[in-house]
Tab-separated table of C-alpha atoms and ligand atoms in Angstrom:
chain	number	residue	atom	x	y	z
A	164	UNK	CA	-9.734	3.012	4.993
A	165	UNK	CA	-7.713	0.220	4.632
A	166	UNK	CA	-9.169	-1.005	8.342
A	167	UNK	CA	-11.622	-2.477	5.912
A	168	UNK	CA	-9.227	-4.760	4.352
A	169	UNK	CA	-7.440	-5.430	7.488
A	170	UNK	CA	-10.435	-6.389	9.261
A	171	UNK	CA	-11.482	-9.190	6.091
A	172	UNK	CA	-8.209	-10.377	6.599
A	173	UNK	CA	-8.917	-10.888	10.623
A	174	UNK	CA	-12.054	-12.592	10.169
A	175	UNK	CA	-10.805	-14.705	7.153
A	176	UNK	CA	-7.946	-15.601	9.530
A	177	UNK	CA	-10.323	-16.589	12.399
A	178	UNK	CA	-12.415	-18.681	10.129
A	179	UNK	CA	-9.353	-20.378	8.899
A	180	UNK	CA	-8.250	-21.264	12.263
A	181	UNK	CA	-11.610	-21.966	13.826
A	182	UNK	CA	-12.288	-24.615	10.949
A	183	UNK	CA	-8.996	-25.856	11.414
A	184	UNK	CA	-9.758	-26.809	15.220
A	185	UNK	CA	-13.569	-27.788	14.114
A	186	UNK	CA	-14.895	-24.765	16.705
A	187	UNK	CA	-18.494	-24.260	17.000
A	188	UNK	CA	-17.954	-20.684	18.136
A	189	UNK	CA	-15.164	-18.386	18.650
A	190	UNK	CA	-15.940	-16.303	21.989
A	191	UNK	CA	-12.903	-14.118	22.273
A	192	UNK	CA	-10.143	-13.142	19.883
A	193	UNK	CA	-6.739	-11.008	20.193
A	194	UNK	CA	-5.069	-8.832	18.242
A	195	UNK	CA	-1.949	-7.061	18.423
A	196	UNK	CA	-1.390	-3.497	16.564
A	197	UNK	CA	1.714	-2.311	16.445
A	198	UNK	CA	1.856	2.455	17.196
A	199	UNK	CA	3.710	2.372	13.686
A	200	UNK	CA	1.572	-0.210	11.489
A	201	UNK	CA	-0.267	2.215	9.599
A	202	UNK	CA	-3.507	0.761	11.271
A	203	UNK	CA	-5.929	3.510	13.718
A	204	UNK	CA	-7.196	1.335	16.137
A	205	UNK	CA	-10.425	3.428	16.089
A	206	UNK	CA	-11.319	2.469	12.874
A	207	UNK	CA	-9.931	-1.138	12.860
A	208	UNK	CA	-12.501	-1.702	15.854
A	209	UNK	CA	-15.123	0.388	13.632
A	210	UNK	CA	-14.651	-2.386	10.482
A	211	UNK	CA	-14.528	-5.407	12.899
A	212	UNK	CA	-17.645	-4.636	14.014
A	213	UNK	CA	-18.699	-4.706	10.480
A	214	UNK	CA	-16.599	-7.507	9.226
A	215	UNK	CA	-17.269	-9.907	12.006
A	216	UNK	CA	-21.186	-10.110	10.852
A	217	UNK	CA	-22.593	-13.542	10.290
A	218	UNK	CA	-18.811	-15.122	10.252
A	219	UNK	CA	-17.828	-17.420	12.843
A	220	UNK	CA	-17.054	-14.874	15.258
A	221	UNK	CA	-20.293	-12.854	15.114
A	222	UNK	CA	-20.579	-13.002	18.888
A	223	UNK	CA	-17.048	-12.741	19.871
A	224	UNK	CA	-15.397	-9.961	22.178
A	225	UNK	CA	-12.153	-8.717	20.895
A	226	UNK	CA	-9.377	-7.342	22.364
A	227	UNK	CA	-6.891	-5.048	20.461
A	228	UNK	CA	-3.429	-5.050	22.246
A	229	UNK	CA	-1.612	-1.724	21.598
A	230	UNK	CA	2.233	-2.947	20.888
A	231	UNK	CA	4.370	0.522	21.807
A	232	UNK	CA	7.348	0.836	18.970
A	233	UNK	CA	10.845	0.475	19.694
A	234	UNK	CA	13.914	1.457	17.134
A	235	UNK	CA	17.280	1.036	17.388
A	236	UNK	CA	19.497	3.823	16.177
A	237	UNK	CA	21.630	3.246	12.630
A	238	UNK	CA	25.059	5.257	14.808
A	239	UNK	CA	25.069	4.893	18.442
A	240	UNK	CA	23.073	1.523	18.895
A	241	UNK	CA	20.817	3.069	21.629
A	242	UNK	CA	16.946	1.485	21.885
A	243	UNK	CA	14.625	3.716	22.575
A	244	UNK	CA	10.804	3.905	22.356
A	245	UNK	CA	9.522	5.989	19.437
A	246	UNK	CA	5.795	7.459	18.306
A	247	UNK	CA	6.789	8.117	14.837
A	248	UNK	CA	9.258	8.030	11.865
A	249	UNK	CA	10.926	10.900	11.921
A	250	UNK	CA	12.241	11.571	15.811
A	251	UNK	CA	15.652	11.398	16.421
A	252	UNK	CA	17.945	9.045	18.550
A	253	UNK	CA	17.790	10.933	22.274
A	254	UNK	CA	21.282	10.406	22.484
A	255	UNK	CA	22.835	11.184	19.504
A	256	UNK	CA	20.343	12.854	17.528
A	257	UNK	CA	20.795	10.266	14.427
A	258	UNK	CA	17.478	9.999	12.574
A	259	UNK	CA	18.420	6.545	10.988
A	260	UNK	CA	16.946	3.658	12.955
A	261	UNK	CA	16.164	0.161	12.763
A	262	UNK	CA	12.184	-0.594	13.883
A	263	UNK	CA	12.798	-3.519	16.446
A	264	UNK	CA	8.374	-3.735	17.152
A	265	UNK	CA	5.835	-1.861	16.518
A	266	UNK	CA	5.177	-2.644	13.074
A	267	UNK	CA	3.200	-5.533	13.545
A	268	UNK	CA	-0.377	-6.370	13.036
A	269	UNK	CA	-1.451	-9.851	13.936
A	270	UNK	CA	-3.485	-12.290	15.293
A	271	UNK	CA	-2.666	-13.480	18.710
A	272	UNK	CA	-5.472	-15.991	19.632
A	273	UNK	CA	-8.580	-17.272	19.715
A	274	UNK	CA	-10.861	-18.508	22.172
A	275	UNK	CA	-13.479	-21.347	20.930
A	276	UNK	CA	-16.038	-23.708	22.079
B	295	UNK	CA	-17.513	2.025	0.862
B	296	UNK	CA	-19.470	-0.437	0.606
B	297	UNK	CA	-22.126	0.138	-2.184
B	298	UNK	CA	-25.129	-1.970	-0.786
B	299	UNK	CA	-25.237	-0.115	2.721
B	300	UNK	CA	-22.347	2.540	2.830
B	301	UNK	CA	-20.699	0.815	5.626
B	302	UNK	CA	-17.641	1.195	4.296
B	303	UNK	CA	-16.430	-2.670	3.706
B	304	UNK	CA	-15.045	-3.280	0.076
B	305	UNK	CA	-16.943	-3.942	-2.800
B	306	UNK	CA	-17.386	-7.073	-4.183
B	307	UNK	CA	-15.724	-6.627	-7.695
B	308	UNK	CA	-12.393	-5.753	-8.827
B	309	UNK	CA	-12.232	-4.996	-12.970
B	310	UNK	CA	-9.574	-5.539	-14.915
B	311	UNK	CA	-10.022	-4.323	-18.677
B	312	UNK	CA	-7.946	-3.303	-21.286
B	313	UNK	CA	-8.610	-0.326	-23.775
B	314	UNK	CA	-10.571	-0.709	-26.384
B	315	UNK	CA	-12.409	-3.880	-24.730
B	316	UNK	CA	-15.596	-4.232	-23.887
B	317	UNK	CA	-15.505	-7.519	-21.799
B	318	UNK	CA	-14.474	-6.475	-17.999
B	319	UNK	CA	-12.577	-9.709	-16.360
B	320	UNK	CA	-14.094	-9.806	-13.101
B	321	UNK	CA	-13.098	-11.289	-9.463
B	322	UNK	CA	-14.593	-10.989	-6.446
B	323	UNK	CA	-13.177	-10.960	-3.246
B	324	UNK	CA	-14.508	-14.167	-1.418
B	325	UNK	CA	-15.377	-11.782	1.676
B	326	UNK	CA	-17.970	-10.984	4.299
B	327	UNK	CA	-21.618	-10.596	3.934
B	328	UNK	CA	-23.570	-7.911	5.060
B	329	UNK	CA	-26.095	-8.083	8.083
B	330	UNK	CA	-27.142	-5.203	9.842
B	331	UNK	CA	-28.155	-7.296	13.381
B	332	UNK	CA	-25.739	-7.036	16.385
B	333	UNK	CA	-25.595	-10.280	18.256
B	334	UNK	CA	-25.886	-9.856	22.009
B	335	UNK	CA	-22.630	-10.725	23.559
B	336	UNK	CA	-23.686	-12.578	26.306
B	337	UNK	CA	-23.272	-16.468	26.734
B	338	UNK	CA	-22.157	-19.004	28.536
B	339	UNK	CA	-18.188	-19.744	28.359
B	340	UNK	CA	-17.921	-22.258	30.092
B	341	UNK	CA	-15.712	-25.111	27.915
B	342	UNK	CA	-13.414	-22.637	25.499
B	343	UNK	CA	-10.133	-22.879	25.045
B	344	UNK	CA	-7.611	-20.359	23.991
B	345	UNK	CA	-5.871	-21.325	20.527
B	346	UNK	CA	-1.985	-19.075	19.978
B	347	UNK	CA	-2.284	-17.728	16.839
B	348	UNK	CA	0.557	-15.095	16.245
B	349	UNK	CA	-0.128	-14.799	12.489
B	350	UNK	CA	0.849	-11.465	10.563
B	351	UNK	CA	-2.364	-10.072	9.242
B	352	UNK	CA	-1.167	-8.963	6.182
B	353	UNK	CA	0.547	-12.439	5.474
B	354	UNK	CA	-1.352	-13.438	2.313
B	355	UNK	CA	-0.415	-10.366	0.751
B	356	UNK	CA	2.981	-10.446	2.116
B	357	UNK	CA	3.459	-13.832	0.936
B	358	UNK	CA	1.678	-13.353	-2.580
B	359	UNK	CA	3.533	-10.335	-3.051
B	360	UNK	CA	6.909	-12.263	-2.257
B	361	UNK	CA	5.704	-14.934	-5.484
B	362	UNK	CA	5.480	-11.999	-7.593
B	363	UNK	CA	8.824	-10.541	-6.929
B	364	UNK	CA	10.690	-13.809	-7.580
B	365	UNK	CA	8.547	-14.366	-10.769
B	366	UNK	CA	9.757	-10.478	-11.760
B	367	UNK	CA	13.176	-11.387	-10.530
B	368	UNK	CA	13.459	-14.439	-12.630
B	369	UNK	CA	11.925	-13.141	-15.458
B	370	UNK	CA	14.523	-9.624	-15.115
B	371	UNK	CA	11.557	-7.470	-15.293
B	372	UNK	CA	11.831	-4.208	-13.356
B	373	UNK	CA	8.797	-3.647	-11.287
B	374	UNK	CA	8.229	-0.080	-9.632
B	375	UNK	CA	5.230	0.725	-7.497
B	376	UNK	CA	4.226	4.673	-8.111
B	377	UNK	CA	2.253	5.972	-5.593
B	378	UNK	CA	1.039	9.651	-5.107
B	379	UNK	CA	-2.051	11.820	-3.343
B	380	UNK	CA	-4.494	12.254	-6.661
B	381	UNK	CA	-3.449	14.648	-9.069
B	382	UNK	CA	0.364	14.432	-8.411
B	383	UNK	CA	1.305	13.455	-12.009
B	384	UNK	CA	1.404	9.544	-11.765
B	385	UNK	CA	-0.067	9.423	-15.385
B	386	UNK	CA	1.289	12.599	-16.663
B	387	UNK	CA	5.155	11.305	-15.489
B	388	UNK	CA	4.546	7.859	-17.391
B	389	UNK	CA	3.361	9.133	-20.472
B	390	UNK	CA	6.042	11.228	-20.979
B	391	UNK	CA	8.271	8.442	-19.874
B	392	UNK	CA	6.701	6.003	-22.693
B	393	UNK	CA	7.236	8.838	-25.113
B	394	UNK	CA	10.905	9.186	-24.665
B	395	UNK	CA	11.946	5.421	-23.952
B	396	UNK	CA	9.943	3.393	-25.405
B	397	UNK	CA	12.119	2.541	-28.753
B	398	UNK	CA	14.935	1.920	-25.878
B	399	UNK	CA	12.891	0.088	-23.778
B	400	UNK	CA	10.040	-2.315	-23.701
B	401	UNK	CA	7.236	-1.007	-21.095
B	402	UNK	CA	3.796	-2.672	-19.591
B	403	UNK	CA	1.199	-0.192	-17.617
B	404	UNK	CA	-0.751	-1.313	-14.998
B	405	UNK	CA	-3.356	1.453	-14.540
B	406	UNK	CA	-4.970	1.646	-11.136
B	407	UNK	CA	-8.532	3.909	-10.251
B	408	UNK	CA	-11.026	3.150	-8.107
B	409	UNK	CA	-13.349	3.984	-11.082
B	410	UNK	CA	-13.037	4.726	-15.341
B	411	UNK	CA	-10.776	3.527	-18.384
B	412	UNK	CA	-9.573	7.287	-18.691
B	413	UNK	CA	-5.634	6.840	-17.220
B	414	UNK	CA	-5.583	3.751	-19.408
B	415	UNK	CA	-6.436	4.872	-22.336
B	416	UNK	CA	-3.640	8.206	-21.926
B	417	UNK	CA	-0.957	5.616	-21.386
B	418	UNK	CA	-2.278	3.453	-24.698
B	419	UNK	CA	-1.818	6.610	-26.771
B	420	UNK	CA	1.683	7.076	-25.519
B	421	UNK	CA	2.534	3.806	-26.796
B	422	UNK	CA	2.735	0.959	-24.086
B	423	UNK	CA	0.464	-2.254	-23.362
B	424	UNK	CA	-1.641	-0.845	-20.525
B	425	UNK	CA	-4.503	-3.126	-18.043
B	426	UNK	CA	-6.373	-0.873	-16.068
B	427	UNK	CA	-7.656	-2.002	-12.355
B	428	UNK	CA	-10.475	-0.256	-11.608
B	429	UNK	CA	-10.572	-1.236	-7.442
B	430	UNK	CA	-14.158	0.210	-7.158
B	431	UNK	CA	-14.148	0.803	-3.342
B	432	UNK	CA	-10.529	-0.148	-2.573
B	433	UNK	CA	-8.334	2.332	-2.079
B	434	UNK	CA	-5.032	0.773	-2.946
B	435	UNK	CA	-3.582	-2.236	-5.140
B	436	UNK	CA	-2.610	-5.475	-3.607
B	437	UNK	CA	-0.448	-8.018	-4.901
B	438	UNK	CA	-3.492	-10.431	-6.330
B	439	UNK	CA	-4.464	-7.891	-8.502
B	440	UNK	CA	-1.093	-7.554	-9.526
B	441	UNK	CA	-0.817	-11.145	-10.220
B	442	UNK	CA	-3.758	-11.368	-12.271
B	443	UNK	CA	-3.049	-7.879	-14.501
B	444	UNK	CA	0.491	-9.390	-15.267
B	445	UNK	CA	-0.721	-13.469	-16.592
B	446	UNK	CA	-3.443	-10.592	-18.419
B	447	UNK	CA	-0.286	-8.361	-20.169
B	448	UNK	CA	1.700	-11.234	-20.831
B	449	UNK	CA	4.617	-9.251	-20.087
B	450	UNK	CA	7.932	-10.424	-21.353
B	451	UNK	CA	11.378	-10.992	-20.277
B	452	UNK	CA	13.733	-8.118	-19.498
B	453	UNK	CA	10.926	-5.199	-19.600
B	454	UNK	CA	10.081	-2.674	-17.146
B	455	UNK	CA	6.662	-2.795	-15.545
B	456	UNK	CA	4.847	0.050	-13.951
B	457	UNK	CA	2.417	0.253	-11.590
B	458	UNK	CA	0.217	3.154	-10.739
B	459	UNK	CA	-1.318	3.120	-7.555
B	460	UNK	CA	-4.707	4.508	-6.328
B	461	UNK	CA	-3.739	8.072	-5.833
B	462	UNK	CA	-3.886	7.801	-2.018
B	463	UNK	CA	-0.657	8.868	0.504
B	464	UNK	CA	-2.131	6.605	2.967
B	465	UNK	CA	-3.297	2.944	2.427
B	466	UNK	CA	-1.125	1.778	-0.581
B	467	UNK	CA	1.866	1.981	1.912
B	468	UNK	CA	0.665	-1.077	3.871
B	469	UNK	CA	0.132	-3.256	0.438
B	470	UNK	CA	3.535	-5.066	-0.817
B	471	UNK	CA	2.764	-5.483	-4.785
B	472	UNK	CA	6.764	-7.278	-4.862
B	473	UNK	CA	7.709	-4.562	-6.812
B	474	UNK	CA	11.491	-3.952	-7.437
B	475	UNK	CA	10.703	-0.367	-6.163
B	476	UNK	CA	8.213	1.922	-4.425
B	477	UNK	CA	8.624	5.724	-5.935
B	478	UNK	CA	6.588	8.388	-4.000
B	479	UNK	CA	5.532	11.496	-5.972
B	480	UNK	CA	5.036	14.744	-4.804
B	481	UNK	CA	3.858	17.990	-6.406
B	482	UNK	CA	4.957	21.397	-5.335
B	483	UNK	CA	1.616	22.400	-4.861
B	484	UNK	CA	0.741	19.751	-1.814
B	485	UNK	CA	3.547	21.638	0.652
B	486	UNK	CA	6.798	20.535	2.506
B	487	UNK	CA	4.945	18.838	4.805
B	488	UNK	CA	3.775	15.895	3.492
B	489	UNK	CA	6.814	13.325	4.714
B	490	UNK	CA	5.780	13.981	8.152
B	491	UNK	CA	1.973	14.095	7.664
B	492	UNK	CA	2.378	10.968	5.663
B	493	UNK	CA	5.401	8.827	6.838
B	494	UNK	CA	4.689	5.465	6.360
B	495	UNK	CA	4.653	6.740	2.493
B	496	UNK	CA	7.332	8.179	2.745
B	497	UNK	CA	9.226	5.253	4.910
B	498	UNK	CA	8.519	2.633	2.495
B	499	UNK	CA	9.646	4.040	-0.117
B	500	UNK	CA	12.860	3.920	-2.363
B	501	UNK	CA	12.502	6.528	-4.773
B	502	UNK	CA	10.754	10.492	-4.075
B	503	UNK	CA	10.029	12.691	-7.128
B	504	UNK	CA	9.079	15.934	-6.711
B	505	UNK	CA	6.687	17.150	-9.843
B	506	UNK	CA	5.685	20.368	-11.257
B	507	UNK	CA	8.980	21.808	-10.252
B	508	UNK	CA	7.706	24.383	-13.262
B	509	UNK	CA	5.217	25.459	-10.537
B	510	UNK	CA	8.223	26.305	-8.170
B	511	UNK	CA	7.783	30.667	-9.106
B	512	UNK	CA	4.327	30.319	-8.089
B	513	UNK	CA	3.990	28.186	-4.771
B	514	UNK	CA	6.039	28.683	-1.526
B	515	UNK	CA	7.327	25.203	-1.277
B	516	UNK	CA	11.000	24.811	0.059
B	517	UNK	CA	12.305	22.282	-1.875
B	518	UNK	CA	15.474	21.509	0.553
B	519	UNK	CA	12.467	21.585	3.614
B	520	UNK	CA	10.717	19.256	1.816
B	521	UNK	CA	13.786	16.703	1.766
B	522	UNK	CA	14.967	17.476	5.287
B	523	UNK	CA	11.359	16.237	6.562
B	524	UNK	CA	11.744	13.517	3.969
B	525	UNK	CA	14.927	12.332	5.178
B	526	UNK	CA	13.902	12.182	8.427
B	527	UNK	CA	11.163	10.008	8.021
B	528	UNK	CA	13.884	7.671	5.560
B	529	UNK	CA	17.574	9.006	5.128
B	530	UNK	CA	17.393	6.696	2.406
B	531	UNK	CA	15.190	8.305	0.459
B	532	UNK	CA	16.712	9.056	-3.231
B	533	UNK	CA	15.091	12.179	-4.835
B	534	UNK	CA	14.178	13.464	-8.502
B	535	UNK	CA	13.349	16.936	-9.491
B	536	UNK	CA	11.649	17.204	-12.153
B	537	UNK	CA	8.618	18.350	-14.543
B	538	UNK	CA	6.540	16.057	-16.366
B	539	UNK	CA	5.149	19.375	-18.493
B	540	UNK	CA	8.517	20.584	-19.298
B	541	UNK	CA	10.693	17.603	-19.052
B	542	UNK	CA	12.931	19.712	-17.106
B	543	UNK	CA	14.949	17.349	-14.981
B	544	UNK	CA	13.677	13.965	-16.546
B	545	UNK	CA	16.891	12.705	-17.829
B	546	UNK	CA	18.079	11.636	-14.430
B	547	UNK	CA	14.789	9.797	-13.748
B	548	UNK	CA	14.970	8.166	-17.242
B	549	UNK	CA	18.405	7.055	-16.351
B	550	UNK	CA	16.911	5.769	-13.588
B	551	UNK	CA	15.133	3.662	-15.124
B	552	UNK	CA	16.998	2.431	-17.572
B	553	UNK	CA	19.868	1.247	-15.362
B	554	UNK	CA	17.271	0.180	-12.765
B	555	UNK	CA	19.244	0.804	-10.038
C	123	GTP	N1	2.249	22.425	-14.258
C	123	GTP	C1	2.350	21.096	-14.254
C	123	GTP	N2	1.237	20.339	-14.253
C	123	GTP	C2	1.371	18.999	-14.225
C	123	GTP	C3	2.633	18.360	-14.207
C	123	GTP	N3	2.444	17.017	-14.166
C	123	GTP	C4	1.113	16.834	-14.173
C	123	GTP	N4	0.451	18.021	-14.223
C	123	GTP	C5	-1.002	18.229	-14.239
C	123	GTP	O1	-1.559	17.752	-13.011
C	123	GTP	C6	-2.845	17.173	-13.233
C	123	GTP	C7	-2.899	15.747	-12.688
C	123	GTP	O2	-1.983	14.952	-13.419
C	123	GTP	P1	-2.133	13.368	-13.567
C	123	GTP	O3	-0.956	12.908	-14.332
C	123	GTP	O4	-3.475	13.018	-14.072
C	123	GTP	O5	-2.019	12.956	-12.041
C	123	GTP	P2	-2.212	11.504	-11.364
C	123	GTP	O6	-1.272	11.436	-10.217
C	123	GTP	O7	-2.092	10.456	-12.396
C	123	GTP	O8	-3.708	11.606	-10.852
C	123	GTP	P3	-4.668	10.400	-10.325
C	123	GTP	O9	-4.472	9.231	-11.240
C	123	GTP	O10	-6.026	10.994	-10.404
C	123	GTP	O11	-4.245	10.112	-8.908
C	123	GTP	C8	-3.101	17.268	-14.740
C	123	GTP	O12	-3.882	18.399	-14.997
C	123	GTP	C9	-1.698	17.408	-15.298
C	123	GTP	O13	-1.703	18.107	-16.535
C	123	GTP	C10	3.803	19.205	-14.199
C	123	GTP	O14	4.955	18.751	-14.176
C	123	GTP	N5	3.591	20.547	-14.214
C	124	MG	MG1	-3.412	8.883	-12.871
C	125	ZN	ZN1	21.986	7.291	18.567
């Protein structure tokens, strides 16, 4: 359950940011989750609705962008989009690849008032 | 889980204690409070404006864990991150470890549990300085707690320091301590299967030992299955075969480490 942690670190990031711009409220916020960043969407949404509670963003809708993977393979150079670790390049059948996206978890934006 | 309402947020306290003490150094995680009201969603929006963020998530750890790897690196201490499902041999592999090395080498244990003093105070009869973490709730090790543990074990120049993880294939892959090295151990009793089951283990690791290979007569695990799937997932991946009961095959590891390459 390391959603837990991630989600802290969201709402810690929000009230960073929201202090930073001297918001009164953040309404909306984005995030983008990368197929191969370890994170299950299902329970990162679970935790935020925990982890937003009495922050800054109690109110806020969220909206959890799904960032497909890409990899570049280590012998032929070929990108292709990948669901996991251990497929193989569709043209050469090389399992050694670079991950170009789909890694990532961040924060995109916020909206405040 | 969270221990006031079981909704699963972390704890508040991290310990850090050494054996034989009775004073637990505590630190809480500045973090969330607790309310169990949903606010209605519905107001007016009129006057927001959208803010770009684009910040990594895990960027405090990232960039804490980065401080601790230069401080390692400048201070030639060999940090390696051993992570495991529970019951793999974490403990078992670094007391035998101590046993054999330590008049060749100078060793500092960080012990991490969710709960109890128990791994710790193995390792401190092997013969190494040893701080145990217990996480409480958290499920994996982050590069704070790493920070803290090592100004705590005032570890010196030129030793190796390492880390046991919370025995978890899952959630300790995401947390950078800025260890030199991330080692993945296996048992033959957990089956072939686990690179693919758990990959991002598996993909951020360096180092894969397979354990209990004095279990190998009893269990159907294909050892050369078990490294196909694990080269899959990282044709990196550098194996050891060994058993931390018999010491069969623990030369090569305890090369390993000596060279720390
Ligand atoms: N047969 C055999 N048993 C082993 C070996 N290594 C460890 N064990 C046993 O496996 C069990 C778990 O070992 P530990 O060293 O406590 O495992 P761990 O990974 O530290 O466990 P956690 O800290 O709980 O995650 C113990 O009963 C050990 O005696 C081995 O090489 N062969
Ligand atoms: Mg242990
Ligand atoms: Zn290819």
């Amino acid at each position: 359950m390391h959603e837990l942690s991630i989600a802290v670190n969201i709402v810690e990031m929000i009230e960073d940011n929201a202090e930073k711009e001297k918001a009164l409220n953040v309404d909306i916020f984005e995030i983008d989750v990368g197929t191969l960043s370890g994170v299950v969407i299902d329970a990162l949404e679970f935790a935020l609705e925990e982890a937003v509670k009495d922050s800054v963003c109690s109110k806020a809708v969220w909206k959890i962008n799904k960032i497909e993977a890409k990899a570049k393979c280590r012998r032929c150079g070929h990108i292709y989009s990948v669901d996991d670790y251990f497929s193989p390049c569709p043209k050469c059948r090389e399992f050694g690849k670079e991950i170009l996206q789909g890694k990532e978890i961040q924060l995109k934006s916020i909206t405040i008032e | 889980m969270c221990d006031n309402c079981g909704c699963g947020q972390p704890g508040e306290n991290v310990t850090f204690r050494k054996p034989g003490e009775n004073k637990e150094h505590t630190h809480s995680h500045g973090g969330v409070t607790h309310s169990h009201t949903h606010g209605d969603h519905d107001h007016d929006h009129s006057g927001s404006r959208e803010i770009v963020i684009e910040q990594n998530i895990l960027q405090k750890n990232d960039l804490l864990a980065e401080r601790n790897r230069g401080y390692f690196e400048a201070k030639k201490i060999f940090a390696v991150n051993l992570v495991s499902s529970p019951g793999s041999g974490k403990t078992s592999l670094l007391e035998k470890t101590i046993r054999i090395l330590k008049d060749k080498c100078s060793f500092y244990i960080i012990e991490g549990d969710q709960q109890t003093m128990l791994d710790a105070n193995r390792i401190e009869k092997a013969g190494a300085p040893v701080i145990q973490i217990n996480t409480g709730a958290g499920c994996h090790l982050d590069a704070d707690m790493i920070n803290k543990a090592v100004k705590s074990l005032e570890v010196k120049d030129n030793s190796i320091l390492l880390i046991e993880n919370v025995g978890n294939l899952v959630c300790p892959a995401m947390f950078d301590l800025g260890e030199s090295q991330r080692v993945v151990i296996v048992s033959v009793t957990e089956g072939e299967d686990k690179p693919i089951k758990y990959p991002d283990m598996f993909q951020s690791s360096d180092i894969c030992v397979i354990n209990k290979t004095d279990l190998l007569p009893y269990v159907d695990f294909d050892v050369e299955k078990f490294k196909e799937y694990a080269c899959q997932v990282n044709p990196d991946l550098k194996f050891f075969e060994l058993s931390a009961k018999t010491e069969e095959g623990m030369e090569q590891w305890n090369r390993w480490l000596q060279e720390r390459d």
